[in-house]
CSV table of C-alpha atoms and ligand atoms in Angstrom, one decimal:
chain,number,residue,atom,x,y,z
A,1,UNK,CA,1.2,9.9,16.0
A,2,UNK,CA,1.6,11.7,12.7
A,3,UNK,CA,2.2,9.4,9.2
A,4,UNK,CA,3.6,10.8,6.2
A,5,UNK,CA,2.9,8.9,3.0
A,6,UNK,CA,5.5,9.6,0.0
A,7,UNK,CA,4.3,8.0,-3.1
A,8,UNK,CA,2.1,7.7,-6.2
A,9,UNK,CA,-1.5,9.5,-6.7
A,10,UNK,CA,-2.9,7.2,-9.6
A,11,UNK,CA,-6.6,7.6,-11.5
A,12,UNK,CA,-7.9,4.0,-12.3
A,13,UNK,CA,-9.9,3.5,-15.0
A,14,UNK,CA,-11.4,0.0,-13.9
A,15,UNK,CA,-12.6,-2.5,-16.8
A,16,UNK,CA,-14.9,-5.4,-15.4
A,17,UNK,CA,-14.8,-8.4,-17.5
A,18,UNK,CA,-15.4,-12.0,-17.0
A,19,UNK,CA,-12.0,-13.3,-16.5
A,20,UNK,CA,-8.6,-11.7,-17.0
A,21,UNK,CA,-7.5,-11.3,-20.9
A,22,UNK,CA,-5.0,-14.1,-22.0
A,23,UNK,CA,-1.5,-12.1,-23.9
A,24,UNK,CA,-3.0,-11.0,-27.5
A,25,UNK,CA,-6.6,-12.0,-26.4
A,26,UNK,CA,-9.2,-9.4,-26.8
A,27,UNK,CA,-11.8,-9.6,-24.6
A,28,UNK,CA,-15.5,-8.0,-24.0
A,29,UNK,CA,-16.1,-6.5,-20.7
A,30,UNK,CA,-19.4,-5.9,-19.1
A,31,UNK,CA,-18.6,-2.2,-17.0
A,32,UNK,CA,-16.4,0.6,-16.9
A,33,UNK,CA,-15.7,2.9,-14.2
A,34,UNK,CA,-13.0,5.3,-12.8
A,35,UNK,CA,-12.2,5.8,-9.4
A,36,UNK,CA,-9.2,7.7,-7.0
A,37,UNK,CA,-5.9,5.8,-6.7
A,38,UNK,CA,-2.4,4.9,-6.5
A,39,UNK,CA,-0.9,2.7,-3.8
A,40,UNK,CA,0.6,6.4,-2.1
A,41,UNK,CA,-3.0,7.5,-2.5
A,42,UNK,CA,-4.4,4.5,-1.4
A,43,UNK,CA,-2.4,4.5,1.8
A,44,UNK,CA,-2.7,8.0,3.2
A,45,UNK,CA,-6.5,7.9,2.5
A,46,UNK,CA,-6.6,4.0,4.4
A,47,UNK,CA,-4.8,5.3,7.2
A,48,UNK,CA,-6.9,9.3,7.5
A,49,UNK,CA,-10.2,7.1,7.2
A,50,UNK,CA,-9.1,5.2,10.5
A,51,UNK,CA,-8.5,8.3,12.3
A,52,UNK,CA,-4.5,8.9,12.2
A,53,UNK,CA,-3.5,12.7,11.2
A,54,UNK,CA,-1.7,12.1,7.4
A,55,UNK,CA,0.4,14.0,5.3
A,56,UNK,CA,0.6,12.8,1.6
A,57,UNK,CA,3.6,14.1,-0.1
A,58,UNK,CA,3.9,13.3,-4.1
A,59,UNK,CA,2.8,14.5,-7.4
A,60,UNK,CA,-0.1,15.3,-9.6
A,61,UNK,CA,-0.7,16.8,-13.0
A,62,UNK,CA,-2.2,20.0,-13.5
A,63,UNK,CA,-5.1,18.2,-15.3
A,64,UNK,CA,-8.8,17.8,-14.9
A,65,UNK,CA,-7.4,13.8,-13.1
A,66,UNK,CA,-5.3,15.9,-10.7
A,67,UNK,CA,-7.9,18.6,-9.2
A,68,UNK,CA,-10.1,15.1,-8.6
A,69,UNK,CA,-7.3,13.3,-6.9
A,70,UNK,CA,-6.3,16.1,-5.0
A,71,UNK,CA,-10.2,16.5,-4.0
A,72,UNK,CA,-10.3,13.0,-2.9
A,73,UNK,CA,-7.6,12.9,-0.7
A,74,UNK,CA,-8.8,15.3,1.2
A,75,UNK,CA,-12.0,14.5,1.7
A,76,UNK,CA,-11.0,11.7,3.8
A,77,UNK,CA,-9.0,14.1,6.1
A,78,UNK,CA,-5.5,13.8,4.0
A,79,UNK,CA,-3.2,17.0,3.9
A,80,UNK,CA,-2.6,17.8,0.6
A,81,UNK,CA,-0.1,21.1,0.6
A,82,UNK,CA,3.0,19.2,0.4
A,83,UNK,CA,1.8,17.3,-3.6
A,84,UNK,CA,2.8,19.3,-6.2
A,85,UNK,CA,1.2,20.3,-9.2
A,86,UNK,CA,3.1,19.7,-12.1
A,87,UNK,CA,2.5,21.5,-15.3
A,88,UNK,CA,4.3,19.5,-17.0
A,89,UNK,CA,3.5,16.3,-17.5
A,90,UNK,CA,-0.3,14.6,-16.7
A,91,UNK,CA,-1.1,12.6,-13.6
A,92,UNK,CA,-0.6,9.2,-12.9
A,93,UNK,CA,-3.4,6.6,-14.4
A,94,UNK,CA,-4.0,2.8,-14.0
A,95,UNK,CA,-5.6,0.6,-16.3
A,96,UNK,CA,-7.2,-2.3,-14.3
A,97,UNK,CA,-9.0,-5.1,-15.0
A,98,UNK,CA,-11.1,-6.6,-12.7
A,99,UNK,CA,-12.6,-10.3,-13.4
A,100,UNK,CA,-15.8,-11.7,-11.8
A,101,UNK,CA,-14.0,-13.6,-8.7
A,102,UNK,CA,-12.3,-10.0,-7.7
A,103,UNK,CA,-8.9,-10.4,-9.4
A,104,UNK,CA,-7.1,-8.0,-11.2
A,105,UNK,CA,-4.6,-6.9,-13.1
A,106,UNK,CA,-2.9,-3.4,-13.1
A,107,UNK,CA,-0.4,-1.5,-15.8
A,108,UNK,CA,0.3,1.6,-14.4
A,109,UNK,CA,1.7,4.8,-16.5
A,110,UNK,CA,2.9,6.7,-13.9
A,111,UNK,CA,3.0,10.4,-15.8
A,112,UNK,CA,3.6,12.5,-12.7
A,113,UNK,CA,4.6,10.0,-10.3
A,114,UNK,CA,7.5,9.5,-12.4
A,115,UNK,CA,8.9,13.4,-11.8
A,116,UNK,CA,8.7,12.9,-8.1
A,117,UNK,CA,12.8,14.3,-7.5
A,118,UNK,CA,14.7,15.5,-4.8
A,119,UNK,CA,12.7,18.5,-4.6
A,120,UNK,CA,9.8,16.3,-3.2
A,121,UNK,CA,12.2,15.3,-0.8
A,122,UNK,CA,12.7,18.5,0.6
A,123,UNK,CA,9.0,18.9,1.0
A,124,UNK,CA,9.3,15.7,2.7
A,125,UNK,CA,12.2,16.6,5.1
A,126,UNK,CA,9.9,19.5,6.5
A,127,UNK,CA,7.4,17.3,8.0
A,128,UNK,CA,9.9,14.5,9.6
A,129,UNK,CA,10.0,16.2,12.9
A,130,UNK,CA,6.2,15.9,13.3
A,131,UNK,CA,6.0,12.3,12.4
A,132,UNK,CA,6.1,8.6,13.9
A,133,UNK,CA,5.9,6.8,10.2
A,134,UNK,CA,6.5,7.4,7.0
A,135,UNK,CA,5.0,4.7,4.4
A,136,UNK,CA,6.9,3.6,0.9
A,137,UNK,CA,6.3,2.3,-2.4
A,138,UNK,CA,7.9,1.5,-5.3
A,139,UNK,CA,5.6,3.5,-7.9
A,140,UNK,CA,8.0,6.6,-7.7
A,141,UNK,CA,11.5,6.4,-8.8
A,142,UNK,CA,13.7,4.5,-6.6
A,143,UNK,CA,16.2,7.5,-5.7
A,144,UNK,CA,13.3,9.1,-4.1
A,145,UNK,CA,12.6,6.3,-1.9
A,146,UNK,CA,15.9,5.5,-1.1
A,147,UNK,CA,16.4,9.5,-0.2
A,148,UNK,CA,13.4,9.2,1.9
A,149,UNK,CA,13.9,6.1,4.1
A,150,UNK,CA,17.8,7.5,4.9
A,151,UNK,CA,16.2,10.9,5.9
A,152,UNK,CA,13.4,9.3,8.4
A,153,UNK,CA,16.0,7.0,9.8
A,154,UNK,CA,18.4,9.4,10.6
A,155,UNK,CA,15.6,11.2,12.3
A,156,UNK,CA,14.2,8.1,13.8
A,157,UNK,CA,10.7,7.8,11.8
A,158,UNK,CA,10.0,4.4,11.1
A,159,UNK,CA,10.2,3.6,7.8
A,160,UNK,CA,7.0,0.8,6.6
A,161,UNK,CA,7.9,0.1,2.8
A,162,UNK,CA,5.5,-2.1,0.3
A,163,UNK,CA,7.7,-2.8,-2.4
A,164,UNK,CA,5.2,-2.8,-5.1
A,165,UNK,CA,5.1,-3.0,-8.0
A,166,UNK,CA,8.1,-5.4,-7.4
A,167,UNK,CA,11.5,-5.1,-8.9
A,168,UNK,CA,13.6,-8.4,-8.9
A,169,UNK,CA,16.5,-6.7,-7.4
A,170,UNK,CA,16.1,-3.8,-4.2
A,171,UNK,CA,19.3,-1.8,-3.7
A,172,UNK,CA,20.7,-3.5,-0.8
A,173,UNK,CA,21.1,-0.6,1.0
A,174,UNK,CA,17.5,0.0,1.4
A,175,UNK,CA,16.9,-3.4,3.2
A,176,UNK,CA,18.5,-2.0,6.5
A,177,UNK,CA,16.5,1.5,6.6
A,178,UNK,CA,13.3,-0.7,6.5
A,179,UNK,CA,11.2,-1.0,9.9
A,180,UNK,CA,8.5,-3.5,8.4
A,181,UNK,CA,8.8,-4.5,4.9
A,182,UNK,CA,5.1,-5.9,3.6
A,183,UNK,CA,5.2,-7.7,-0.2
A,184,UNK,CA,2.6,-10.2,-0.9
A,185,UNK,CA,3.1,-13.8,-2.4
A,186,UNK,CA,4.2,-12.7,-5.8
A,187,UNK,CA,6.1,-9.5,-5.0
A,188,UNK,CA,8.0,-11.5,-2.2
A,189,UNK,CA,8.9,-14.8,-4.6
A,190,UNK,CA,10.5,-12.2,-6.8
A,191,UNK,CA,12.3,-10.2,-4.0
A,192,UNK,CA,13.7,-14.0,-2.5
A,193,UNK,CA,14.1,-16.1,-6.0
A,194,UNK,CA,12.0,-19.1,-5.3
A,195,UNK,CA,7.9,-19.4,-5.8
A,196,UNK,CA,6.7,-17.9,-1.4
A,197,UNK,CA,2.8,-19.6,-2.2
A,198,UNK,CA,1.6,-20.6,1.0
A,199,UNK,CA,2.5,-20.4,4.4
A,200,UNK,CA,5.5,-22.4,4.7
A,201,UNK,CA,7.1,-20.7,1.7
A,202,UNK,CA,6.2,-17.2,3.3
A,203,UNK,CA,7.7,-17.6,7.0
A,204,UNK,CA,11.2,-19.1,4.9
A,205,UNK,CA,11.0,-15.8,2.7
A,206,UNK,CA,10.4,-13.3,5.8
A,207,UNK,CA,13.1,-14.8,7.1
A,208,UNK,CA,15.2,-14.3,4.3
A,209,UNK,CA,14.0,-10.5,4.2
A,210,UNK,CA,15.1,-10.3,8.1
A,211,UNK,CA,18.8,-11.9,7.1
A,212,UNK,CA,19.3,-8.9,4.3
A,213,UNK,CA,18.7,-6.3,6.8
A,214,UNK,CA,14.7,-5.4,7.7
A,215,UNK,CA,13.9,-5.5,10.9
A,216,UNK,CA,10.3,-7.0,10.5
A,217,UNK,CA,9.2,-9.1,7.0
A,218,UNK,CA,5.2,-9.5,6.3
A,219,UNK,CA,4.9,-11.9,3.5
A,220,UNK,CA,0.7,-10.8,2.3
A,221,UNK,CA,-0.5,-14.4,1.3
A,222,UNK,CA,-4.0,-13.1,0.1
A,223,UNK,CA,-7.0,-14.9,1.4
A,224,UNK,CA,-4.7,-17.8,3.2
A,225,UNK,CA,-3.4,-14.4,5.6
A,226,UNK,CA,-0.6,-13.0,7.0
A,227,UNK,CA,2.9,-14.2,7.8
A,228,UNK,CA,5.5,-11.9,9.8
A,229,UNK,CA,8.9,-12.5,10.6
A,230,UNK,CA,10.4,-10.4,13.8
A,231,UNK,CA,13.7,-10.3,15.2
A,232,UNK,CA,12.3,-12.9,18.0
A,233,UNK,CA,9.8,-14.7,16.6
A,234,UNK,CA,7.4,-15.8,13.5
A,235,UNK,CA,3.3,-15.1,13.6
A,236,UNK,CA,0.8,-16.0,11.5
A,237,UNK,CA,-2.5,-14.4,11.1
A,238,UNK,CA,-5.3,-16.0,9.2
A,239,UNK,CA,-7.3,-14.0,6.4
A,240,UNK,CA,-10.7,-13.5,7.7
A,241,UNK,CA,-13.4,-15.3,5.2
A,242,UNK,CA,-15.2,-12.2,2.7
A,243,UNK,CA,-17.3,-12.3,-0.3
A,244,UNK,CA,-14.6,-10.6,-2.4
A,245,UNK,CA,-15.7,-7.9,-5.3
A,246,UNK,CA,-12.9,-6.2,-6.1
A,247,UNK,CA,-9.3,-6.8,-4.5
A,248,UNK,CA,-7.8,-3.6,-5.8
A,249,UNK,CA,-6.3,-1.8,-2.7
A,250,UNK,CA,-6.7,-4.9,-0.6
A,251,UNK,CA,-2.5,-4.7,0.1
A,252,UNK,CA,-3.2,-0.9,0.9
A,253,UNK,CA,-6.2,-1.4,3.5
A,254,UNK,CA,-3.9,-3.4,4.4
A,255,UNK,CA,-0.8,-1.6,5.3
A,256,UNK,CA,-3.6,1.5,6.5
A,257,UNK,CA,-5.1,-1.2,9.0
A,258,UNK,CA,-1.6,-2.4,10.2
A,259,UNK,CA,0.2,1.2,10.6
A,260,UNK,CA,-3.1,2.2,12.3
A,261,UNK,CA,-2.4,0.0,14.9
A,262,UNK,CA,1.3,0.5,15.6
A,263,UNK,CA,0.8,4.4,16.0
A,264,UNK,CA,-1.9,3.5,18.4
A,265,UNK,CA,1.0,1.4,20.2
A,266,UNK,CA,-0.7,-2.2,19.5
A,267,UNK,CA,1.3,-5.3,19.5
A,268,UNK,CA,2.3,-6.2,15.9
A,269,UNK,CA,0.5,-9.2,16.1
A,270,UNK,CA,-2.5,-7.0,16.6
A,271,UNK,CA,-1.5,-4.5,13.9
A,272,UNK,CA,-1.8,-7.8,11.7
A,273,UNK,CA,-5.1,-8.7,12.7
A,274,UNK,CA,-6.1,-4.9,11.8
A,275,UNK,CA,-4.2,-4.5,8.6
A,276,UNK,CA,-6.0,-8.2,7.6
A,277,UNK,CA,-9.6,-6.4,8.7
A,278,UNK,CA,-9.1,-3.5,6.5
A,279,UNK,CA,-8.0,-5.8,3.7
A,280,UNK,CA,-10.6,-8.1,4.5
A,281,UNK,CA,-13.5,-5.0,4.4
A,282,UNK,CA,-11.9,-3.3,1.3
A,283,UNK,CA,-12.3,-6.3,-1.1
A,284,UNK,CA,-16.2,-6.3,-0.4
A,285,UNK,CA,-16.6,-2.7,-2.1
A,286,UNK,CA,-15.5,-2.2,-5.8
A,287,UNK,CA,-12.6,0.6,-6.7
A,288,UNK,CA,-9.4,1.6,-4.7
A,289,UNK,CA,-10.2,4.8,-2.5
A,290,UNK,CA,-14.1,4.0,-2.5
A,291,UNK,CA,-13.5,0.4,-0.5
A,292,UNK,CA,-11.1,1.7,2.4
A,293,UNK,CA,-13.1,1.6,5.5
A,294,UNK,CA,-13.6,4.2,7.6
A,295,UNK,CA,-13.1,4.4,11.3
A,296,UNK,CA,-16.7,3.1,12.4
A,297,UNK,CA,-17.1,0.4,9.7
A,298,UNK,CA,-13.4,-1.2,10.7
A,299,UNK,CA,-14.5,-1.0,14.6
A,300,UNK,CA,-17.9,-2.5,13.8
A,301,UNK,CA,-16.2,-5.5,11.3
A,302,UNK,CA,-13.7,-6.6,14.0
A,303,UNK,CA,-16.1,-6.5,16.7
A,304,UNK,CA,-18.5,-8.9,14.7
A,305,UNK,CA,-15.7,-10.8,13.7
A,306,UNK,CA,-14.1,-11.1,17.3
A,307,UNK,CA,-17.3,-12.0,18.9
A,308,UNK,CA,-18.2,-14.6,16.3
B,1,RIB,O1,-2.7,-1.0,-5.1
B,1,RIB,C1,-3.7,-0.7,-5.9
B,1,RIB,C2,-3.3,0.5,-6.8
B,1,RIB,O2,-2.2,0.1,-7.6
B,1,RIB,C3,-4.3,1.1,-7.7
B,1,RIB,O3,-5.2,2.0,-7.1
B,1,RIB,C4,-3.5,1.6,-8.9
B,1,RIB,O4,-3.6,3.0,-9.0
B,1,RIB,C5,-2.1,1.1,-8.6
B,1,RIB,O5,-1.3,2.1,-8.1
């Protein structure tokens, strides 16, 4: 039950300020910090910290970001051999801001994310014959991703995409190489062309997703929950209630908690409930990599939260 994650390695340098800046506003924060990672990152390091053997394959640059990214990874248990080094350009960074209710906002430069070529594909290609999943993003370019969910078809790897950051229009041919497609509210009102804001919205857009080719649509409504579409019927899975700090990598818990579960052959109404536990567990810790449970903290949160 191997899972290969292809995608971007970011370093975030996290501003906390009161509320978000308004366009031309400047603002005074009140703390500064900089913390592992990028929603490939994220992923790899959500799913290694619950327990499931993960390759990461992207790249870094050969900077002082790079060595502490590559460090980070695998210290939760991520193999690293297959992200190159690239001496040629810096790693990916993400400037965040975080206000005080947990929101945020992210501008990502993706600096070696944005080399990531066929050559990573190859790399990529090696490791198909080992592996049950292979998780997607939009933070490398799209040729790589498209290349990628052909090859793990063709070799029957499911193929979990989370199309962020968003672009208005997917190439249609991607939609049918898609196993479970997971945007949240704003990602899937751009995907679908009308405003997906609660749960209604969300079951019409996962539907819409479905008619373009996915198999299974997850529409993330933040803390209202989960929505999925299937090819027989439509679930919804309520948030659980948190005291969020810090959403940032919420989505990627999320899609950890959720892959974790269908490689350990749960329902995917199940693999909601876990991919809304991580989610739920990572916006009570502040930074991306630092908030993703690990395997006894995620066991210990949904047994409290089942029994309660
Ligand atoms: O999903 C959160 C991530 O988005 C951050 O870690 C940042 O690096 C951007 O990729």
């Amino acid at each position: 039950m191997t899972a290969i994650v292809f995608g971007s390695i970011n370093m975030d340098l996290v501003a906390k300020t009161p509320r978000l800046p308004l366009p031309g506003e400047t603002l005074l924060g009140y703390a500064f910090f900089q913390a592992p990672g990028g929603k490939g990152a994220n992923q790899a390091v959500a799913l290694a910290r619950l327990g499931i053997p993960t390759y990461m394959v992207g790249r870094v640059g050969a900077d002082s970001f790079g060595k502490e990214l590559l460090k980070s990874l695998q210290a939760s248990g991520v193999r690293t051999e297959n992200v190159f080094v690239d001496e040629t350009v810096s790693s990916g960074v993400a400037a965040i801001a975080v206000d005080q209710k947990g929101e945020n906002q992210i501008i990502v430069i993706p600096g070696a994310n944005g080399r990531v070529n066929d050559d990573d594909v190859e790399r990529l290609l090696s490791l198909l014959p080992q592996a049950s999943v292979l998780l997607l993003q939009l933070e490398i370019p799209i040729s790589a991703v498209i290349a990628a969910a052909r090859a793990a078809t063709a070799t029957q790897v499911r193929v979990i995409l989370d199309p962020a950051p968003v672009q208005s229009h997917l190439p249609d041919e991607l939609y049918p190489l898609i196993d479970i497609i997971t945007p949240n509210e704003l990602e899937a009102s751009q995907l679908v062309g009308f405003c997906v804001h609660d749960v209604q919205s969300a079951k019409k857009a996962a539907v819409q997703l479905r008619q373009r080719g996915v198999k299974n649509a997850i529409v993330k409504l933040g803390a209202q929950g989960v929505v999925c579409a299937t090819p027989s019927e439509t679930l919804f899975v309520p948030a659980f209630s948190t005291e969020a700090v810090d959403t940032v990598a919420a989505g990627d818990a999320f899609n950890g908690g959720l892959t974790a579960a269908v490689l350990e052959g749960l329902s995917l109404e199940q693999a909601l409930l876990w991919g809304a536990a991580a989610g739920a567990v990572a916006v009570t810790k502040a930074g991306a990599q630092p908030s993703l449970p690990d395997r006894s903290t995620f066991d210990e949160f949904l047994r409290q939260r089942q029994n309660s």
